[in-house]
Short mmCIF file of C-alpha atoms in Angstrom, two decimals:
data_model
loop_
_atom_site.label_atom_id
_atom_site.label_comp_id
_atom_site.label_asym_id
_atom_site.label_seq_id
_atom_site.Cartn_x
_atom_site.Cartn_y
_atom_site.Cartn_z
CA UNK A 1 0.00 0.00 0.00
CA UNK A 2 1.58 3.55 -0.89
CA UNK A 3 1.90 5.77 1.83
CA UNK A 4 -0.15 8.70 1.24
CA UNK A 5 0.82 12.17 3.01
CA UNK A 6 0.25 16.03 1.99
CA UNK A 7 1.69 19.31 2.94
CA UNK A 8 -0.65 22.31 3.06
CA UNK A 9 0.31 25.77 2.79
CA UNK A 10 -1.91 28.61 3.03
CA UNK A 11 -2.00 32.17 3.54
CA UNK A 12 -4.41 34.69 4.38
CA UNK A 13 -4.58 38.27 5.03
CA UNK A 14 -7.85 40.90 5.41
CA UNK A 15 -8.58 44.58 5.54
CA UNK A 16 -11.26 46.09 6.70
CA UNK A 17 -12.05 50.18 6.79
CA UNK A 18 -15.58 51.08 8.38
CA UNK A 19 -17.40 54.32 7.94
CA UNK A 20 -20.64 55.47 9.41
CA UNK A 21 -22.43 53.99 6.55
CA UNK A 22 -20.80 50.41 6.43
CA UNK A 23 -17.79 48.63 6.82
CA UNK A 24 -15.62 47.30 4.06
CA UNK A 25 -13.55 44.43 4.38
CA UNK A 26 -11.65 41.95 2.17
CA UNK A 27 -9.72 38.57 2.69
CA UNK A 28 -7.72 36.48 0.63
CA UNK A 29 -6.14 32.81 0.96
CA UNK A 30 -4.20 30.40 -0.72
CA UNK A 31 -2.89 27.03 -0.62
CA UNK A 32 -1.03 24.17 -1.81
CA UNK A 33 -1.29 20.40 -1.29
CA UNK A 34 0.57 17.65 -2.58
CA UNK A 35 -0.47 13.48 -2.55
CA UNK A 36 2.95 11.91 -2.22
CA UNK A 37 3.11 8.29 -3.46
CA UNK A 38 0.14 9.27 -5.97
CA UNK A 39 2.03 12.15 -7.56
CA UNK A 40 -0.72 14.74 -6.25
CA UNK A 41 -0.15 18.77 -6.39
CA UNK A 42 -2.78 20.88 -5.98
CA UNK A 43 -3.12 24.81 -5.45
CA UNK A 44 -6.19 26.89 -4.58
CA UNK A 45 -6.96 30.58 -4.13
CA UNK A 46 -9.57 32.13 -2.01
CA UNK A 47 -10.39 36.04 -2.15
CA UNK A 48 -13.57 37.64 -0.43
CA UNK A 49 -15.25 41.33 -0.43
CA UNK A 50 -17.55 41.47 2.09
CA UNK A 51 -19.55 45.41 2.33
CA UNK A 52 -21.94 46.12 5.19
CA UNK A 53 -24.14 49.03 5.21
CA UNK A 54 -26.67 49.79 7.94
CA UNK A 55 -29.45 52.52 7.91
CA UNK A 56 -31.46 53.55 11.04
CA UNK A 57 -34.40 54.73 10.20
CA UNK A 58 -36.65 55.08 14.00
CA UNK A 59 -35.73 54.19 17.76
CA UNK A 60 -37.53 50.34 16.35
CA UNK A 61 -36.90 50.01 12.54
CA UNK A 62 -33.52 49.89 11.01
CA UNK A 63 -32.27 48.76 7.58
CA UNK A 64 -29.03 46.39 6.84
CA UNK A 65 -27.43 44.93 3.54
CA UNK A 66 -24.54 42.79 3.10
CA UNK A 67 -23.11 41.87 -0.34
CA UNK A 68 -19.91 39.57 0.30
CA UNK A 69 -18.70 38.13 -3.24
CA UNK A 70 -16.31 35.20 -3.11
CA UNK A 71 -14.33 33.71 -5.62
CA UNK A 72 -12.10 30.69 -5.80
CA UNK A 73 -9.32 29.54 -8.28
CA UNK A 74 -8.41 25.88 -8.15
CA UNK A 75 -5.94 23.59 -9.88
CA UNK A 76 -8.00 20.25 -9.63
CA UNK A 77 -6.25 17.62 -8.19
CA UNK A 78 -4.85 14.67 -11.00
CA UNK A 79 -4.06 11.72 -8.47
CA UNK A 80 -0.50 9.98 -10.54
CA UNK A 81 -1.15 12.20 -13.84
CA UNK A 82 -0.77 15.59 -15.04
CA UNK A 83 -3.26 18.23 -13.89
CA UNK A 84 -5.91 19.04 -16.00
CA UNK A 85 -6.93 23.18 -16.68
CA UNK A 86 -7.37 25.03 -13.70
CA UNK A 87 -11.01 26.29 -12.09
CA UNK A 88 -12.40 29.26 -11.60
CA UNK A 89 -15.85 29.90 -9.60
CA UNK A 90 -17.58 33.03 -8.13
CA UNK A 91 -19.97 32.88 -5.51
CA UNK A 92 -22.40 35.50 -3.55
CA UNK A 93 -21.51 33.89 -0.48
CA UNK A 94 -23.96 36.64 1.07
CA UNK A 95 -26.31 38.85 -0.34
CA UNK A 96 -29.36 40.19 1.90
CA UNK A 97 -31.52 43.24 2.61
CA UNK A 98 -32.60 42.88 6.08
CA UNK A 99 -35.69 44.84 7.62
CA UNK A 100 -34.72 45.15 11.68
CA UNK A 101 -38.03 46.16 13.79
CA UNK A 102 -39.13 45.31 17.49
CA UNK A 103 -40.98 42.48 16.88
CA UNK A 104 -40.03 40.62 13.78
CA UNK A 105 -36.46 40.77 11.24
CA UNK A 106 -36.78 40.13 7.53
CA UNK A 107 -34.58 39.17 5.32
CA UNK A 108 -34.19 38.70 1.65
CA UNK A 109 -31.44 36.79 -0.25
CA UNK A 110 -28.27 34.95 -0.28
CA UNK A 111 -27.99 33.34 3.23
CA UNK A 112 -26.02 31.04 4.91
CA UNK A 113 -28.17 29.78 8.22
CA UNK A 114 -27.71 27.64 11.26
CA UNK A 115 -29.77 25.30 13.30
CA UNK A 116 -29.23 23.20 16.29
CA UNK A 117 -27.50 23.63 19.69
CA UNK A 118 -24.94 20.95 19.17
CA UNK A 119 -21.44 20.94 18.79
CA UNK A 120 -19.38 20.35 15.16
CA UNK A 121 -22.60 18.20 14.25
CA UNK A 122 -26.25 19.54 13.86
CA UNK A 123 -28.49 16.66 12.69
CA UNK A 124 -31.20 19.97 12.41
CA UNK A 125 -28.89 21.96 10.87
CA UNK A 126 -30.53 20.79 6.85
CA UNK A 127 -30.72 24.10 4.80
CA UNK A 128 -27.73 25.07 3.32
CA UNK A 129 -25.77 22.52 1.43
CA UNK A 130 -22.14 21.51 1.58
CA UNK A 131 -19.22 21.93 -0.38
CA UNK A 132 -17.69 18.28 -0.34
CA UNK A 133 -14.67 18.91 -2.68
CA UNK A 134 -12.76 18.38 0.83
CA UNK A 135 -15.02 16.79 2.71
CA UNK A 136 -12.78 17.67 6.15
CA UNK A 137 -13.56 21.06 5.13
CA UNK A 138 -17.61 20.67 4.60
CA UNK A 139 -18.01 24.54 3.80
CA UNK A 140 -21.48 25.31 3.70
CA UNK A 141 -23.04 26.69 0.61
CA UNK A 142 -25.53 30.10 0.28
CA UNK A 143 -28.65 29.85 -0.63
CA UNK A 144 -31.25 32.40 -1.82
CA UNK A 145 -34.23 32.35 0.76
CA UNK A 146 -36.95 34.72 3.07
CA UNK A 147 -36.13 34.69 6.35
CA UNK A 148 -38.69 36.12 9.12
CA UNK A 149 -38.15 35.93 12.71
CA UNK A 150 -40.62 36.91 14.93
CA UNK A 151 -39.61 37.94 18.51
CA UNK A 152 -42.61 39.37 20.40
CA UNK A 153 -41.06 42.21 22.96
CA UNK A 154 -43.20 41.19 25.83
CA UNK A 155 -40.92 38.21 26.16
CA UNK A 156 -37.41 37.57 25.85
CA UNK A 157 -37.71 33.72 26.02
CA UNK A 158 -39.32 33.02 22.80
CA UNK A 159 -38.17 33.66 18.78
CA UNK A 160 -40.10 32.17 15.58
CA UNK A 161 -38.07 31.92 12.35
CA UNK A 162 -39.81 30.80 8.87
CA UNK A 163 -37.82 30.30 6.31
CA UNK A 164 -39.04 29.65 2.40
CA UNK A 165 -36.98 29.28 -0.91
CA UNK A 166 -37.89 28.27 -4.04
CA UNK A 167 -34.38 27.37 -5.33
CA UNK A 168 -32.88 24.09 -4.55
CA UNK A 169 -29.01 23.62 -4.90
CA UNK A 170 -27.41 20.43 -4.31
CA UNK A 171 -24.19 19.66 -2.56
CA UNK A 172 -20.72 20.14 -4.72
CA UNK A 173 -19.56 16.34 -4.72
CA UNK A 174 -15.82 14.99 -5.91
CA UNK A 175 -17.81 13.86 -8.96
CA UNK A 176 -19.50 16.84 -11.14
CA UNK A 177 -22.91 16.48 -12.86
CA UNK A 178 -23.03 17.38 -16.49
CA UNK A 179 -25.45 17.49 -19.54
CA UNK A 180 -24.35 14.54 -20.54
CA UNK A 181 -23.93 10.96 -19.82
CA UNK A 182 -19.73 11.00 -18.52
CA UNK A 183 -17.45 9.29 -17.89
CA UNK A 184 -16.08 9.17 -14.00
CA UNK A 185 -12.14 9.72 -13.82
CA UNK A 186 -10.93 8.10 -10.51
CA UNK A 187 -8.13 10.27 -10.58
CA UNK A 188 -9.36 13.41 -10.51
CA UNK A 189 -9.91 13.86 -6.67
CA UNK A 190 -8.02 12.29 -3.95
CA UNK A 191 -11.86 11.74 -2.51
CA UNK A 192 -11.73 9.18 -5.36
CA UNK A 193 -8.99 6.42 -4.84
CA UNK A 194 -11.45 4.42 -2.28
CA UNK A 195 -13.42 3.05 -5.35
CA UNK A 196 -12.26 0.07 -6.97
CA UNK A 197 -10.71 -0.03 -10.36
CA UNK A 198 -10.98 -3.36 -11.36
CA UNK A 199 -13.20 -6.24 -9.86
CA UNK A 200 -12.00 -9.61 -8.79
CA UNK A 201 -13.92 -12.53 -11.42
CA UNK A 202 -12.04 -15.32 -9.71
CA UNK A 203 -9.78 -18.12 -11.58
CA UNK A 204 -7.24 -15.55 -11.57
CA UNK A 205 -9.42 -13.12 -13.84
CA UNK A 206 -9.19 -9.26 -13.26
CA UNK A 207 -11.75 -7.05 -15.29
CA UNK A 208 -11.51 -3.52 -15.66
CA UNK A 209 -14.10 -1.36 -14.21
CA UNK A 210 -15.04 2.29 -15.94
CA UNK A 211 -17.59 4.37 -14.54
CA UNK A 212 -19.90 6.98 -16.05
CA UNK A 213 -22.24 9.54 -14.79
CA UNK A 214 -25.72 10.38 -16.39
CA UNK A 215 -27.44 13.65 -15.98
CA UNK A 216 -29.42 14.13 -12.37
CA UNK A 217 -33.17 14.49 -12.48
CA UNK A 218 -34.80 16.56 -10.12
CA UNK A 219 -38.16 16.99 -8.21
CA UNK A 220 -40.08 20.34 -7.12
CA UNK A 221 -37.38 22.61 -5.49
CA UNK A 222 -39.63 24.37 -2.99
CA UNK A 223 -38.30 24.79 0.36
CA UNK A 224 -39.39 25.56 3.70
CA UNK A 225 -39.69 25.00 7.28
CA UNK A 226 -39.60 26.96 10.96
CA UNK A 227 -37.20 27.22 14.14
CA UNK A 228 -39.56 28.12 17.23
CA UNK A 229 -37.02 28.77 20.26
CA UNK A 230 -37.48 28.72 23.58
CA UNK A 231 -35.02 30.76 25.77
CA UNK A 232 -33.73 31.15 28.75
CA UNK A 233 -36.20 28.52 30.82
CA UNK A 234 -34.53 27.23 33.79
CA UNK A 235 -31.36 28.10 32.62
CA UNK A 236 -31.51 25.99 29.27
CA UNK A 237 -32.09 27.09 25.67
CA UNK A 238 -34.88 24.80 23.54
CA UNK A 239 -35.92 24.40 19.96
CA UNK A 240 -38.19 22.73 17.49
CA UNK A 241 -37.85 22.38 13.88
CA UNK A 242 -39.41 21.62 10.63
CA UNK A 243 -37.85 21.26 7.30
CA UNK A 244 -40.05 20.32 4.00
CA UNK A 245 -37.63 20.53 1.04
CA UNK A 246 -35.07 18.43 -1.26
CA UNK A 247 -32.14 16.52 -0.10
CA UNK A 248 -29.19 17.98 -1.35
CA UNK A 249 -27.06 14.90 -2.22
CA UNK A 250 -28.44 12.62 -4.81
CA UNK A 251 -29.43 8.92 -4.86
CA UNK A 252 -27.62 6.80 -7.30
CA UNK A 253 -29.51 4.21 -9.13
CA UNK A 254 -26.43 2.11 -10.32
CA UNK A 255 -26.60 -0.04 -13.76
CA UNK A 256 -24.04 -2.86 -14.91
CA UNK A 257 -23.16 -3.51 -18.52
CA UNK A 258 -20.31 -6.05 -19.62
CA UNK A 259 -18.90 -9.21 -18.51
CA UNK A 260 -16.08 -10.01 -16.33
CA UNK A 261 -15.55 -13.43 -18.37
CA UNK A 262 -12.67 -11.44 -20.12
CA UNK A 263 -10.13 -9.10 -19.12
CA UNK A 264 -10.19 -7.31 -22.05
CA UNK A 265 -13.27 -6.32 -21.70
CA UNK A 266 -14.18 -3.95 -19.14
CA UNK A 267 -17.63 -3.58 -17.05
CA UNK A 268 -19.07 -0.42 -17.06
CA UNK A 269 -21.63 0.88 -14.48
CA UNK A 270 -23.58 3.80 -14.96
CA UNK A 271 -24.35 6.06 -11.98
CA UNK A 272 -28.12 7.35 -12.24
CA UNK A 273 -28.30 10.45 -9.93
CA UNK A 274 -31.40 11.85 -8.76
CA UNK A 275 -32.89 13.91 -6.02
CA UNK A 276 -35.94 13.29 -3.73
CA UNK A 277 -37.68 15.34 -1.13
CA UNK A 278 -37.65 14.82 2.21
CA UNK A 279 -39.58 15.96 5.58
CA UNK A 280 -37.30 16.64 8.98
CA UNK A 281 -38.93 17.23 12.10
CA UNK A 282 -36.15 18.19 15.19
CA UNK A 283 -35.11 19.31 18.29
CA UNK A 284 -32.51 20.41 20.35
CA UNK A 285 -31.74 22.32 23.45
CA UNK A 286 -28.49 23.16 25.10
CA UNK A 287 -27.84 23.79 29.37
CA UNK A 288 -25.69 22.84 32.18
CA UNK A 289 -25.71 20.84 34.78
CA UNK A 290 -24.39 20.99 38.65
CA UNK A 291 -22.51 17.82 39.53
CA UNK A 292 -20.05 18.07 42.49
CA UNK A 293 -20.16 21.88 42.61
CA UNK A 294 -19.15 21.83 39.24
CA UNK A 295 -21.03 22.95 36.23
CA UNK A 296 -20.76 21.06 33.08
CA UNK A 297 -22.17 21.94 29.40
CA UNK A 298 -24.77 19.75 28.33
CA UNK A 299 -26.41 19.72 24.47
CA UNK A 300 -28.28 17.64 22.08
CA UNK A 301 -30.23 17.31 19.20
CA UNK A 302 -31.92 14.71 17.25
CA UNK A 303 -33.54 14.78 14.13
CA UNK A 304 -36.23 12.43 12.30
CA UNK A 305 -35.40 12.20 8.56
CA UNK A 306 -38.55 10.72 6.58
CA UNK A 307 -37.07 11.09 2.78
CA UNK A 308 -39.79 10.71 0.20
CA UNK A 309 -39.83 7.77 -2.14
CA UNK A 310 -42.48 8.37 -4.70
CA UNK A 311 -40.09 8.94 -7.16
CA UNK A 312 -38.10 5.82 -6.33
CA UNK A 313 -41.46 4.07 -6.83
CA UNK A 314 -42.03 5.62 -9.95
CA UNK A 315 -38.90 5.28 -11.60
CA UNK A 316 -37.86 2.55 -14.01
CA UNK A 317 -37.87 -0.88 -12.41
CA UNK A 318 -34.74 -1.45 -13.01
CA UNK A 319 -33.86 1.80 -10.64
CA UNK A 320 -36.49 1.29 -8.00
CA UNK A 321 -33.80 -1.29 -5.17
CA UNK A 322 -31.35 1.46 -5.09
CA UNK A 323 -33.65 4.43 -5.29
CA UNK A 324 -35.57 3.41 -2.01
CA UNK A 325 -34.52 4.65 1.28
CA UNK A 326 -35.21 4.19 4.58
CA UNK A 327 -36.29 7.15 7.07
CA UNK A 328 -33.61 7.40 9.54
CA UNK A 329 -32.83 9.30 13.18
CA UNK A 330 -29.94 11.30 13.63
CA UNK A 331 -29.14 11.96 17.19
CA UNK A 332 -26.33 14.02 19.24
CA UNK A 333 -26.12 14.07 22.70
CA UNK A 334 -22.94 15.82 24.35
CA UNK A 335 -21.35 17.12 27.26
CA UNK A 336 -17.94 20.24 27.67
CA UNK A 337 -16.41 21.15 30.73
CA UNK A 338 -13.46 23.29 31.39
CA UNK A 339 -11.26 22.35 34.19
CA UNK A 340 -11.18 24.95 36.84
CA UNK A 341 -7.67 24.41 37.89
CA UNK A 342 -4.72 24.21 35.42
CA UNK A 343 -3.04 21.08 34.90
CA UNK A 344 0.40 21.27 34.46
CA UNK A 345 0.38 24.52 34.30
CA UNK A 346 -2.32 25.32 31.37
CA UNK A 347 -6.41 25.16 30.54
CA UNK A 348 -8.14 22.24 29.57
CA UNK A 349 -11.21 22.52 28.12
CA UNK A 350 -12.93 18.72 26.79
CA UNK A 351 -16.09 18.14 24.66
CA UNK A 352 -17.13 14.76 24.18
CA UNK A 353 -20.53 13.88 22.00
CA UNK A 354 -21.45 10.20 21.03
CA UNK A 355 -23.35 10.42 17.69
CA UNK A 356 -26.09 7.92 16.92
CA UNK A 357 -27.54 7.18 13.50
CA UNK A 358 -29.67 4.81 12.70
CA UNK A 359 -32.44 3.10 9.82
CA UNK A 360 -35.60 2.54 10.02
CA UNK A 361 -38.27 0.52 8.37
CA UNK A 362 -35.72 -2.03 6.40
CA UNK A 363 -36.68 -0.66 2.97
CA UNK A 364 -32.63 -0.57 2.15
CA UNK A 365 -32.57 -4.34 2.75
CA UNK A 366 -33.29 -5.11 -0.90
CA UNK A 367 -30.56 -5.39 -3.23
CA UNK A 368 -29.95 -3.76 -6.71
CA UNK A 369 -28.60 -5.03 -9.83
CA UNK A 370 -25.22 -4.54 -9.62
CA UNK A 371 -23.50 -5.20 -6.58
CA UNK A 372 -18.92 -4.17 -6.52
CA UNK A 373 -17.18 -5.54 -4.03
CA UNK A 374 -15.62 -2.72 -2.53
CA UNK A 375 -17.70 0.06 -3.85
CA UNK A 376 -18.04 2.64 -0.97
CA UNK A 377 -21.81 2.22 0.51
CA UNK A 378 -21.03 3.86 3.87
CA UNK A 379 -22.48 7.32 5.60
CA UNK A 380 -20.12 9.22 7.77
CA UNK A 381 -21.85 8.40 11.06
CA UNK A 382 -23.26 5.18 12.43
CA UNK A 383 -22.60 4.77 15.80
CA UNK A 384 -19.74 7.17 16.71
CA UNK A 385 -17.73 8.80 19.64
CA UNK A 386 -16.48 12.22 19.17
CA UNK A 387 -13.72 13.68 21.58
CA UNK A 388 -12.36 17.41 20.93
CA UNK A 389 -9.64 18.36 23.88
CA UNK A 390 -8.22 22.02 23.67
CA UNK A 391 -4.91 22.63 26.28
CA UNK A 392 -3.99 26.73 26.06
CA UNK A 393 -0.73 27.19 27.47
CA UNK A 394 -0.64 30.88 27.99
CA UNK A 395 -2.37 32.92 25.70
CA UNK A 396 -0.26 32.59 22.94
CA UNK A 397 0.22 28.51 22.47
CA UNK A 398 -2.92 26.14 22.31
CA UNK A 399 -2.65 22.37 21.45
CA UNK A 400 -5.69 20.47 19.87
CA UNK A 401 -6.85 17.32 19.34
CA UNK A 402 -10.40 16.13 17.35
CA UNK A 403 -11.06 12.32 17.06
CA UNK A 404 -14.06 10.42 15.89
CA UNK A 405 -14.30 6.53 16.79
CA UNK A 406 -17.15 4.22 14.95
CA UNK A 407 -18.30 1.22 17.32
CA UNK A 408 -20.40 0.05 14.36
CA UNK A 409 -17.25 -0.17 11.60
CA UNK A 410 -14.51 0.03 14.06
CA UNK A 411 -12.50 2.82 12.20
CA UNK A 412 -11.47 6.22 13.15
CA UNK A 413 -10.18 9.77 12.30
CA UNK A 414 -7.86 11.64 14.54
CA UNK A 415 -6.29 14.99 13.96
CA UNK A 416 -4.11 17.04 16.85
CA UNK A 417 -2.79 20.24 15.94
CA UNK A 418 -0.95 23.11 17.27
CA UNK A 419 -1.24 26.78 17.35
CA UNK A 420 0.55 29.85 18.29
CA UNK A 421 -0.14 33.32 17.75
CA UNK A 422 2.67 35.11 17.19
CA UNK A 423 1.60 38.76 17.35
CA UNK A 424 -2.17 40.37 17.03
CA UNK A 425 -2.09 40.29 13.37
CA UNK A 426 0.41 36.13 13.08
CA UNK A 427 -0.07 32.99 13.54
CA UNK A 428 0.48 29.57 12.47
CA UNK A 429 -1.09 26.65 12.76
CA UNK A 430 0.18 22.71 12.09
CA UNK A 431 -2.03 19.81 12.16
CA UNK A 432 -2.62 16.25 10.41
CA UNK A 433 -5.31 14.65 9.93
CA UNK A 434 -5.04 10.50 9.71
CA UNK A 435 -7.93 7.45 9.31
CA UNK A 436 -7.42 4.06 10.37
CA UNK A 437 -9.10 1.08 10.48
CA UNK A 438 -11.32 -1.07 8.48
CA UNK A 439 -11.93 -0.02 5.24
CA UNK A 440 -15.45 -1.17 5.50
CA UNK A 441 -16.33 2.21 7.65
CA UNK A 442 -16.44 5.85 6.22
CA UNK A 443 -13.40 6.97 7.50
CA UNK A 444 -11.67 3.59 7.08
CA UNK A 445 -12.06 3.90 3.67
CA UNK A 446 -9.60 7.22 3.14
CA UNK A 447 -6.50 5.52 4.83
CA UNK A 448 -4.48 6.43 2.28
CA UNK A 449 -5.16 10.21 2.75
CA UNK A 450 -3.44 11.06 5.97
CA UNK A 451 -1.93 14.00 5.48
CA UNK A 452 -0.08 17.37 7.37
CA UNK A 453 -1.32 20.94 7.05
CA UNK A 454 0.78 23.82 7.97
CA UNK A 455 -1.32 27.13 7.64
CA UNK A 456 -0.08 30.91 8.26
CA UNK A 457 -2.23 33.68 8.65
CA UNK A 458 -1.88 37.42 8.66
CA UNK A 459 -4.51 40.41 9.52
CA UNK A 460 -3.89 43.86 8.84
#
């Protein structure tokens, strides 16, 4: 097995001037990766204008805008080849009008939003989609919606936030979706090197295996839901949630043509992509609790996912097994503390969560037509312990560690780091990230991309 390490560089510097209009800032990043053992280079830049302007019209009404543009150059990875041409994309990562009164906020356009109390992982957290280029990274995604939130001002313990879109955007995957039926290059994205190649036809026969990617179909786009909060009660925060909309990554209906009786000819499977609607109803809340005279965070959130399978049922037979999916629970519970008295001299501060996700009705028992060996079929959390441990030494140094362990698949992902500020406006920052353990779980699966990342940033 190669051994499969990176280097990261990056860079990043912002500027901001405010006036009594606005405020005007701008920040720009870059960095470079390479794959040793696969012959991997990659290099990315990052620039973003973000312009705030705020208008108070009354004592209880104020307007505010925000236009932040954001656009990206990237040298796509080429895992053991050449890179191919470079890409370019421009984003309105924000772009809102917001009306600001006493009683009830509206706002109109790009948005990025949040739900759920939880740490790191928000089971709730469903409308903006995910930018899985890096999945490590997981950058959410805008998305053009209304946003109302209702906060009555005879009581500072509840909030009601609607939320409607009629646009849909789907998560950016390792694999792009085109007009036209594709052909999958495994070497494109290190995100790519877990799927097989070639299948095993016994007797000593190895067939080659080429993958290609039809156009994604799509159902209604509407979106909505609503966040009603309760605050402040008894010292903890509550929620409840409801989401009607589409899920943002697809199903794959997955077709076989070919025969592995000879080598020289290779099996092809076509990946059938398409997107279904789904309902998710949630909560979450987030407290402490007194044990021993000492007070320790407390959080959780669970969310019921019923995904809609009408197109599944309607689809072509052949389709219909890998289309249908089971409704599903997605639950967080977790707990932080901070030690009151230094240990050896520094702050520790722990936050463990144990992540449960689990099936429901047994829908996902059937099989489809073409079953690979080795083909990736896993989600990123089963039945999983999550451990994040932050030690500052002074106020300058800080060491980190993040870990995730799955009892279902038995494999992990660990990643300590370091970081030191060197002045107000420097510092640096060195981490790895590394998965071990069978390849049969999510993070099992990416053993060969451990890697280091060294990152420098500077303000001004």
């Amino acid at each position: 097995m190669l051994l499969a390490t990176s280097t990261e560089w990056s860079l990043a510097a912002t500027l901001e001037a405010k006036s009594p209009a606005g405020k005007l800032s701008n920040a720009f990043s870059s960095f470079s990766q390479g794959l040793r053992g696969y012959n991997s280079y990659q290099e990315r830049f990052d620039g973003e204008l973000q312009e705030d302007v705020s208008l108070t019209f009354s004592e209880t009404a104020a307007i505010n805008a925000r236009v932040t543009p954001w656009a990206w150059w990237r040298l796509p990875e080429a895992i053991g080849a050449a890179p191919r041409s470079s890409l370019a994309q421009f984003e309105l990562k924000e772009g809102w009008v917001e009306r600001v009164g006493s009683t009830f906020d509206l706002r109109v356009g790009n948005q990025i939003v949040t739900w759920g109390a939880a740490d790191q992982i928000n089971p709730t957290d469903v409308w903006n989609p995910r930018d899985l280029y890096d999945p490590l990274q997981s950058t959410k995604l805008p998305l053009f919606m209304v946003k109302a939130k209702i906060h009555p001002p005879e009581t500072e313990s509840l909030a009601l936030e609607l939320i409607v879109s009629p646009f849909f955007r789907e998560t950016r995957l390792p694999v792009a979706f085109t007009d036209t039926a594709t052909e999958i290059n495994l070497t494109d994205s290190r995100w790519l090197i877990s799927v097989p190649s070639t299948v095993d036809a016994g007797g000593g026969l190895v067939a080659p295996l080429h993958y290609v990617i039809t156009p994604a179909t799509y159902p209604k786009t509407w979106q909505a839901g609503g966040r009603l909060q309760l605050l402040r009660l008894g010292g903890w925060d509550f929620s409840g949630s409801y989401y009607n909309g589409v899920e943002s990554t697809p199903r794959f209906a997955i077709t076989r043509k070919g025969s592995a009786s000879s080598a020289a000819l290779p099996i092809t499977l076509t990946l059938n992509p398409s997107f279904h609607r789904q309902e998710v109803i949630g909560a979450d809340g987030a407290g402490s609790i007194s044990l021993f005279s000492h007070e320790i965070g407390t959080r959780f959130e669970v969310a019921y996912y019923h995904r809609d399978n009408s197109r599944a049922q309607s689809a072509p037979p052949e389709f219909q097994a890998d289309l249908t999916k089971d409704d599903y629970i997605h639950g967080v519970v977790g707990l932080d503390y901070t030690f009151p008295k230094k240990l050896l001299g520094t702050v520790l501060y722990a936050n463990a969560m144990y992540v449960k996700y689990k099936r429901v009705q047994g829908k996902e028992s059937q099989t489809g037509r073409a079953v690979i060996t080795g083909l990736p079929n896993t989600q990123p959390w089963d039945s999983d312990f999550v451990l994040y441990l932050e030690d500052r030494i002074g106020s300058a140094f800080k060491l980190t560690a993040n870990g995730i362990y799955s009892t279902e698949h038995g494999d992990a992902y660990a990643s300590p780091g370091a970081l030191y500020n060197w002045t107000d406006n420097f510092k640096t920052q060195l981490s790895a990230d590394f998965f071990v353990g069978s390849v049969g779980g999510f993070f099992g699966q990416f053993k060969d991309n451990r890697r280091v990342n060294l990152v420098a940033s500077y303000s001004f």
